Short mmCIF file of C-alpha atoms in Angstrom, two decimals:
data_model
loop_
_atom_site.label_atom_id
_atom_site.label_comp_id
_atom_site.label_asym_id
_atom_site.label_seq_id
_atom_site.Cartn_x
_atom_site.Cartn_y
_atom_site.Cartn_z
CA MET A 1 66.37 298.97 40.24
CA SER A 2 70.10 299.25 39.95
CA LEU A 3 70.36 301.28 43.15
CA GLU A 4 68.75 298.50 45.20
CA THR A 5 71.15 295.97 43.74
CA ASP A 6 74.14 298.20 44.57
CA GLY A 7 72.89 298.63 48.08
CA LEU A 8 72.52 294.90 48.53
CA ARG A 9 76.03 294.26 47.25
CA GLN A 10 77.41 296.95 49.54
CA ARG A 11 75.74 295.26 52.52
CA ARG A 12 77.27 291.91 51.63
CA THR A 13 80.70 293.50 51.34
CA GLY A 14 80.36 294.93 54.84
CA VAL A 15 79.53 291.52 56.35
CA LYS A 16 82.48 289.93 54.55
CA ARG A 17 84.85 292.60 55.79
CA LEU A 18 83.51 292.24 59.34
CA VAL A 19 84.29 288.53 59.28
CA GLU A 20 87.75 289.18 57.81
CA ASP A 21 88.52 291.56 60.66
CA LEU A 22 88.06 288.67 63.07
CA ASP A 23 90.87 286.68 61.36
CA ILE A 24 93.67 286.21 63.91
CA PHE A 25 96.08 284.47 61.53
CA GLU A 26 98.78 286.69 60.06
CA LYS A 27 99.05 286.84 56.27
CA VAL A 28 102.51 286.99 54.69
CA VAL A 29 103.27 287.38 51.00
CA ASP A 30 105.15 284.38 49.62
CA ASN A 31 108.14 286.27 48.19
CA VAL A 32 108.71 288.26 51.38
CA LYS A 33 111.08 286.31 53.69
CA GLU A 34 112.49 287.06 57.11
CA GLU A 35 116.21 287.59 57.31
CA LYS A 36 118.07 284.51 58.62
CA LYS A 37 119.81 284.99 61.95
CA LEU A 38 122.54 283.17 63.81
CA SER A 39 120.51 282.83 67.00
CA SER A 40 117.59 281.25 65.15
CA GLY A 41 119.97 278.81 63.46
CA LEU A 42 121.41 277.69 66.79
CA ILE A 43 117.92 277.21 68.20
CA SER A 44 116.99 275.13 65.15
CA ILE A 45 120.03 272.87 65.62
CA ILE A 46 119.20 272.36 69.30
CA CYS A 47 115.55 271.76 68.43
CA PHE A 48 116.31 268.99 65.90
CA SER A 49 118.85 267.40 68.25
CA VAL A 50 116.32 267.27 71.09
CA ILE A 51 113.66 265.84 68.77
CA PHE A 52 116.04 263.12 67.55
CA CYS A 53 117.02 262.12 71.10
CA LEU A 54 113.43 262.04 72.36
CA VAL A 55 112.12 260.10 69.36
CA PHE A 56 114.98 257.60 69.63
CA GLY A 57 114.32 257.17 73.36
CA GLU A 58 110.59 256.62 72.84
CA VAL A 59 111.20 253.96 70.16
CA VAL A 60 113.79 252.15 72.29
CA HIS A 61 111.50 252.26 75.35
CA TYR A 62 108.59 250.90 73.32
CA PHE A 63 110.47 247.86 71.99
CA SER A 64 112.95 247.10 74.78
CA GLY A 65 111.90 249.14 77.81
CA LYS A 66 110.91 247.82 81.21
CA LYS A 67 107.66 245.93 81.07
CA GLU A 68 104.64 247.18 82.95
CA TYR A 69 102.12 244.92 84.65
CA ASP A 70 98.52 245.17 85.74
CA TYR A 71 97.54 243.67 89.10
CA ARG A 72 94.10 242.32 89.87
CA PHE A 73 92.95 241.05 93.26
CA ASP A 74 90.32 238.34 93.35
CA VAL A 75 88.88 235.97 95.92
CA ASP A 76 90.63 232.61 96.00
CA THR A 77 87.86 230.14 95.19
CA ALA A 78 90.20 227.13 95.45
CA LEU A 79 90.66 227.20 99.21
CA ASP A 80 89.59 223.56 99.42
CA ASP A 81 92.47 222.52 97.15
CA LEU A 82 95.38 222.10 99.53
CA PRO A 83 98.69 222.60 97.71
CA ASN A 84 101.50 220.15 98.26
CA LEU A 85 104.53 221.15 100.29
CA ASP A 86 107.75 220.01 98.61
CA ILE A 87 110.54 220.26 101.16
CA ASP A 88 114.12 218.99 101.09
CA LEU A 89 115.80 219.75 104.41
CA VAL A 90 119.13 218.48 105.72
CA VAL A 91 119.55 218.56 109.52
CA ALA A 92 122.90 217.84 111.18
CA THR A 93 121.28 215.32 113.54
CA PRO A 94 121.16 211.52 113.37
CA CYS A 95 117.86 210.16 112.11
CA ASN A 96 117.39 208.30 115.39
CA ASN A 97 117.13 211.65 117.15
CA LEU A 98 114.22 212.75 114.97
CA ALA A 99 110.79 211.13 115.19
CA VAL A 100 107.90 211.91 112.85
CA MET A 101 104.32 212.07 114.04
CA SER A 102 101.21 214.16 113.56
CA SER A 103 99.01 215.61 116.26
CA MET A 104 96.03 214.39 114.24
CA ASP A 105 97.11 210.77 114.23
CA GLU A 106 95.09 209.88 117.33
CA SER A 107 91.87 211.14 115.79
CA GLY A 108 92.28 208.87 112.80
CA GLY A 109 91.01 211.62 110.50
CA ILE A 110 92.20 212.71 107.10
CA PHE A 111 95.48 213.92 108.59
CA ALA A 112 96.51 210.46 109.77
CA PRO A 113 98.55 209.61 106.63
CA LEU A 114 100.72 212.71 107.02
CA GLN A 115 103.48 210.90 108.83
CA GLN A 116 103.88 208.56 105.85
CA SER A 117 104.41 211.58 103.57
CA ILE A 118 107.59 212.56 105.45
CA GLN A 119 110.59 210.48 104.49
CA LYS A 120 113.84 210.49 106.46
CA ASP A 121 117.05 209.30 104.84
CA PRO A 122 120.52 209.19 106.41
CA THR A 123 123.10 211.42 104.75
CA ARG A 124 126.18 213.48 105.48
CA PHE A 125 125.82 217.15 106.33
CA GLU A 126 129.16 218.00 104.73
CA PHE A 127 129.27 218.71 101.00
CA THR A 128 131.34 217.04 98.36
CA GLU A 129 133.21 219.30 95.92
CA GLU A 130 130.59 218.83 93.21
CA GLU A 131 127.73 219.48 95.62
CA GLN A 132 129.46 222.61 96.89
CA MET A 133 129.63 223.98 93.34
CA TYR A 134 125.88 223.63 92.74
CA TRP A 135 125.06 224.81 96.26
CA THR A 136 127.04 228.01 95.65
CA VAL A 137 124.91 228.77 92.58
CA LEU A 138 121.74 228.23 94.62
CA ARG A 139 123.07 230.41 97.43
CA HIS A 140 123.71 233.28 95.00
CA ALA A 141 120.13 233.01 93.73
CA HIS A 142 118.90 232.93 97.35
CA ALA A 143 120.84 236.12 98.12
CA ALA A 144 119.49 237.84 94.99
CA ILE A 145 115.85 237.12 95.84
CA ASN A 146 116.22 238.09 99.51
CA HIS A 147 118.11 241.34 99.09
CA GLY A 148 116.73 244.45 100.72
CA GLY A 149 114.13 246.62 99.03
CA LEU A 150 110.82 246.13 97.27
CA ARG A 151 110.26 243.46 94.66
CA GLY A 152 107.31 242.96 92.34
CA LEU A 153 105.35 239.73 92.43
CA GLU A 154 106.11 239.21 88.74
CA GLU A 155 109.86 239.29 89.39
CA LEU A 156 110.56 235.59 89.76
CA GLN A 157 114.08 234.29 90.30
CA TYR A 158 115.19 231.37 88.16
CA VAL A 159 118.28 229.22 87.95
CA ASP A 160 119.24 226.50 85.54
CA SER A 161 117.01 223.50 86.21
CA ASP A 162 120.12 221.30 86.15
CA VAL A 163 121.24 222.87 89.45
CA GLU A 164 118.33 221.42 91.44
CA ASP A 165 118.35 218.16 89.49
CA ASN A 166 122.07 217.61 90.04
CA LEU A 167 121.80 218.49 93.72
CA GLU A 168 118.99 215.97 94.09
CA GLN A 169 120.89 213.26 92.22
CA LEU A 170 124.05 213.80 94.23
CA ALA A 171 122.05 213.81 97.47
CA ASN A 172 120.33 210.55 96.53
CA GLN A 173 123.65 208.93 95.73
CA LYS A 174 125.12 210.13 99.02
CA GLN A 175 122.09 208.81 100.89
CA LYS A 176 122.53 205.38 99.31
CA ASP A 177 126.20 205.31 100.27
CA GLU A 178 125.41 206.43 103.81
CA ALA A 179 122.63 203.86 104.16
CA ALA A 180 124.97 201.10 103.03
CA ALA A 181 127.62 202.25 105.50
CA LEU A 182 125.10 202.33 108.36
CA THR A 183 123.85 198.87 107.49
CA GLU A 184 127.37 197.50 107.60
CA GLN A 185 128.01 199.31 110.88
CA ARG A 186 124.88 197.88 112.49
CA ARG A 187 125.88 194.39 111.50
CA ASN A 188 129.10 194.82 113.43
CA GLN A 189 127.32 196.17 116.51
CA LYS A 190 125.40 194.01 118.91
CA ASP A 191 123.06 196.72 120.17
CA SER A 192 121.51 199.20 117.75
CA ASP A 193 120.53 202.75 118.71
CA GLY A 194 116.99 203.16 119.95
CA PRO A 195 114.61 205.86 118.79
CA GLY A 196 115.00 209.30 120.34
CA ASN A 197 112.45 211.68 121.69
CA GLY A 198 112.43 214.08 118.76
CA GLN A 199 109.16 214.85 117.04
CA LEU A 200 107.87 216.42 113.86
CA ILE A 201 104.42 217.99 114.09
CA PHE A 202 102.36 218.93 111.04
CA MET A 203 99.02 220.71 111.48
CA ILE A 204 96.68 222.21 108.91
CA GLY A 205 93.51 224.15 109.54
CA ASN A 206 91.75 227.41 108.63
CA GLY A 207 94.47 228.42 106.21
CA MET A 208 97.16 228.36 108.90
CA GLY A 209 99.62 225.67 109.89
CA MET A 210 102.84 224.82 111.70
CA PHE A 211 105.66 222.51 110.73
CA GLN A 212 108.04 221.78 113.60
CA ILE A 213 111.25 219.78 113.87
CA VAL A 214 112.79 219.13 117.27
CA ALA A 215 116.23 217.58 117.69
CA SER A 216 116.81 215.65 120.90
CA ASN A 217 119.90 214.02 122.33
CA GLY A 218 120.46 210.41 121.39
CA VAL A 219 122.25 207.68 123.28
CA ASP A 220 125.66 208.20 121.72
CA GLU A 221 125.48 211.63 120.11
CA ALA A 222 123.94 214.98 121.01
CA GLY A 223 121.46 216.57 118.65
CA ASN A 224 122.45 219.49 116.44
CA ILE A 225 119.82 221.73 114.87
CA SER A 226 122.12 223.17 112.18
CA HIS A 227 120.22 222.79 108.93
CA ARG A 228 120.27 223.47 105.23
CA ILE A 229 117.17 224.00 103.05
CA GLU A 230 117.46 222.93 99.42
CA LYS A 231 113.75 223.05 98.51
CA PHE A 232 110.72 224.59 100.17
CA ASN A 233 107.94 225.00 97.60
CA PHE A 234 104.16 225.17 97.85
CA GLY A 235 102.04 223.84 95.03
CA ARG A 236 103.13 222.40 91.72
CA ARG A 237 106.84 222.52 91.07
CA VAL A 238 108.05 225.04 88.48
CA ARG A 239 111.39 223.93 87.09
CA GLY A 240 114.18 226.36 87.86
CA LEU A 241 112.04 228.61 90.08
CA VAL A 242 113.88 229.63 93.24
CA ALA A 243 111.76 229.90 96.39
CA PRO A 244 112.74 232.42 99.09
CA LEU A 245 113.85 229.63 101.46
CA ALA A 246 115.72 227.60 98.84
CA GLY A 247 119.42 227.96 99.60
CA ALA A 248 118.96 228.98 103.25
CA GLU A 249 121.61 227.68 105.63
CA GLN A 250 121.85 228.09 109.40
CA ILE A 251 124.74 226.82 111.50
CA SER A 252 124.14 226.51 115.24
CA GLU A 253 127.27 226.72 117.37
CA SER A 254 125.58 225.23 120.42
CA GLY A 255 123.33 222.93 118.43
CA GLN A 256 120.38 223.82 120.69
CA ASP A 257 119.17 227.09 119.15
CA ILE A 258 115.58 227.62 118.06
CA TYR A 259 114.86 228.86 114.53
CA ARG A 260 111.44 230.19 113.59
CA TYR A 261 110.27 230.97 110.06
CA PHE A 262 107.04 232.96 109.69
CA ILE A 263 105.72 232.45 106.16
CA LYS A 264 102.95 234.45 104.43
CA ILE A 265 101.79 232.68 101.26
CA VAL A 266 100.13 234.57 98.40
CA PRO A 267 98.61 232.54 95.52
CA THR A 268 99.68 234.25 92.30
CA LYS A 269 98.62 233.69 88.69
CA ILE A 270 101.15 235.14 86.25
CA TYR A 271 99.63 235.30 82.76
CA GLN A 272 101.91 235.04 79.74
CA GLY A 273 101.18 235.67 76.08
CA ILE A 274 97.84 236.48 74.48
CA PHE A 275 96.29 233.01 74.80
CA GLY A 276 95.60 233.18 78.54
CA ARG A 277 98.29 230.78 79.69
CA PHE A 278 99.43 231.37 83.25
CA THR A 279 101.88 230.08 85.80
CA MET A 280 100.44 229.31 89.24
CA ALA A 281 103.03 230.20 91.83
CA TYR A 282 102.47 230.13 95.58
CA GLN A 283 104.87 232.93 96.43
CA TYR A 284 105.61 233.73 100.01
CA SER A 285 107.48 236.14 102.22
CA VAL A 286 109.59 234.96 105.14
CA THR A 287 110.35 236.55 108.49
CA PHE A 288 113.21 234.81 110.28
CA LEU A 289 113.84 234.72 114.02
CA LYS A 290 116.64 232.97 115.88
CA LYS A 291 116.60 232.38 119.63
CA LYS A 292 119.71 231.36 121.49
CA LEU A 293 119.41 229.50 124.76
CA ASN A 294 120.69 231.38 127.76
CA GLU A 295 123.27 229.88 130.02
CA GLY A 296 121.66 227.38 132.36
CA GLU A 297 118.60 226.77 130.17
CA HIS A 298 117.84 223.22 129.13
CA SER A 299 115.83 222.73 125.98
CA HIS A 300 115.92 220.95 122.66
CA GLY A 301 116.88 222.85 119.55
CA GLY A 302 114.09 223.25 117.06
CA ILE A 303 113.06 224.50 113.62
CA LEU A 304 109.54 225.92 113.35
CA PHE A 305 107.80 226.84 110.09
CA GLU A 306 104.60 228.77 110.75
CA TYR A 307 102.69 229.58 107.58
CA GLU A 308 99.45 231.28 106.63
CA PHE A 309 97.66 231.37 103.27
CA CYS A 310 96.24 234.63 101.98
CA ALA A 311 92.51 234.47 101.17
CA ASN A 312 93.00 236.38 97.90
CA VAL A 313 94.61 235.40 94.64
CA ILE A 314 96.58 237.95 92.63
CA GLU A 315 96.39 237.90 88.82
CA ILE A 316 99.27 239.56 87.00
CA ARG A 317 99.05 240.49 83.32
CA GLU A 318 101.55 242.35 81.21
CA ALA A 319 100.28 245.75 80.06
CA TYR A 320 100.76 245.95 76.29
CA ARG A 321 101.04 249.31 74.55
CA SER A 322 99.59 249.61 71.05
CA LEU A 323 101.33 251.14 68.04
CA ILE A 324 98.80 253.98 68.08
CA THR A 325 100.03 254.94 71.55
CA LEU A 326 103.59 255.13 70.22
CA LEU A 327 102.54 257.34 67.29
CA VAL A 328 100.59 259.68 69.58
CA ARG A 329 103.60 260.04 71.89
CA LEU A 330 105.91 260.74 68.93
CA CYS A 331 103.56 263.40 67.57
CA ALA A 332 103.33 264.99 71.00
CA VAL A 333 107.13 265.05 71.29
CA VAL A 334 107.69 266.64 67.86
CA GLY A 335 104.88 269.17 68.19
CA GLY A 336 105.81 270.11 71.73
CA VAL A 337 109.46 270.72 70.91
CA PHE A 338 108.59 272.82 67.83
CA ALA A 339 106.11 274.95 69.77
CA THR A 340 108.54 275.45 72.63
CA SER A 341 111.40 276.36 70.28
CA ARG A 342 109.22 278.99 68.56
CA ILE A 343 108.45 280.61 71.92
CA ILE A 344 112.12 280.56 72.93
CA ASN A 345 113.13 282.07 69.58
CA ASN A 346 110.64 284.93 69.94
CA VAL A 347 111.86 285.68 73.47
CA ILE A 348 115.52 285.70 72.36
CA GLN A 349 114.78 287.97 69.39
CA LEU A 350 112.92 290.37 71.70
CA ILE A 351 115.89 290.48 74.07
CA LEU A 352 118.32 291.06 71.22
CA ASN A 353 116.22 293.95 69.90
CA VAL A 354 116.11 295.58 73.34
CA LEU A 355 119.84 295.36 74.10
CA PRO A 356 121.85 298.26 72.62
CA TRP A 357 124.89 296.22 71.55
CA ALA A 358 122.67 293.72 69.72
CA LYS A 359 121.21 296.33 67.38
CA VAL A 360 124.44 296.75 65.42
CA SER A 361 124.13 294.79 62.20
CA THR A 362 127.02 292.52 61.39
CA THR A 363 125.80 291.58 57.93
CA SER A 364 127.25 293.11 54.75
CA PRO A 365 124.95 295.15 52.47
CA VAL A 366 123.21 293.06 49.86
CA HIS A 367 121.91 294.34 46.58
CA VAL A 368 118.15 293.99 46.55
CA GLU A 369 116.43 294.07 43.23
CA LYS A 370 113.30 296.04 42.81
CA THR A 371 110.42 293.77 43.71
CA ALA A 372 106.77 294.56 43.50
CA LEU A 373 104.68 293.22 46.36
CA LEU A 374 101.58 291.40 45.26
CA ASN A 375 98.26 293.11 46.05
CA SER A 376 100.10 296.20 47.31
CA GLY A 377 101.34 299.50 46.00
CA ILE A 378 104.62 299.42 47.97
CA VAL A 379 107.87 299.18 46.01
CA VAL A 380 111.08 298.02 47.66
CA ARG A 381 114.33 299.60 46.27
#
């Protein structure tokens, strides 16, 4: 009976030993330590320095790094809602040389009231010192938004809202002064100037349109198409937002040049915060073309704005990274550097053992006490 029990125990011991033979993890006795080496110490210093730099960089990037955005394209379902065009344009031509009319006026349709939406006020093309100061700020913003290279739709250019407000107030005051001066001048003249042949055409249809200003020659003064754009916004006004054409200035030496602006408008919803608030901005890109009249040609100078609305709306949301993502990246950095440093240390130790000059020990003899290894019959003297 005892023999069968011994045989059964012997069989269990064989299975246990077979499983132990498959163990790939090295076993080291606790009181047996590897000798410290200078090369390993240097690798450890480099390893901790790299870990500190990478961890610091990840934390800084998480809290103050460049924001990332998610773009979503959707069909614009508000095509029937025509956005307003807010334009403030100064042309170096007398008002009598510019006439406003719409090509749809004769039909008496919904476009008939367009000519009443355009208001012409007399003013001076030259700046005062205060106006020049605010105009310089707007010009710098215009240059920043129109510099070469790619720009994300979420990268909006802002200026202090007081810049546009002060420019508008100063322009209104200058218009009042100019209107008073013209009224006094007309009182002293027997014959007033008659209307010129200039025209302003405004057409809308199928998402495309054209806005044209033509300067003709008046009775006493030739027309000049030199112009300055202070505002050119589509949709609801966003205070301080600089449009690509805001701050544009073109000076015509002959006064009869033709300027064409091709505008591609993209409706954009920029979401902010976690409550779904968004800013609706009708952003647009501009392609500018200037045509000079050749010698002998006779034509009126003109400014043409040709625009087209995109059929899609772009939704922009900021991509937030969770704290778990940061912790995972930190763990990956620390673990990756430690694993890489261990491989580098093993390679360096292998090279040092192979080289003849590296085998010479530079350490002084140390007295080693007799130590008995646990679970072994080996004695170290």
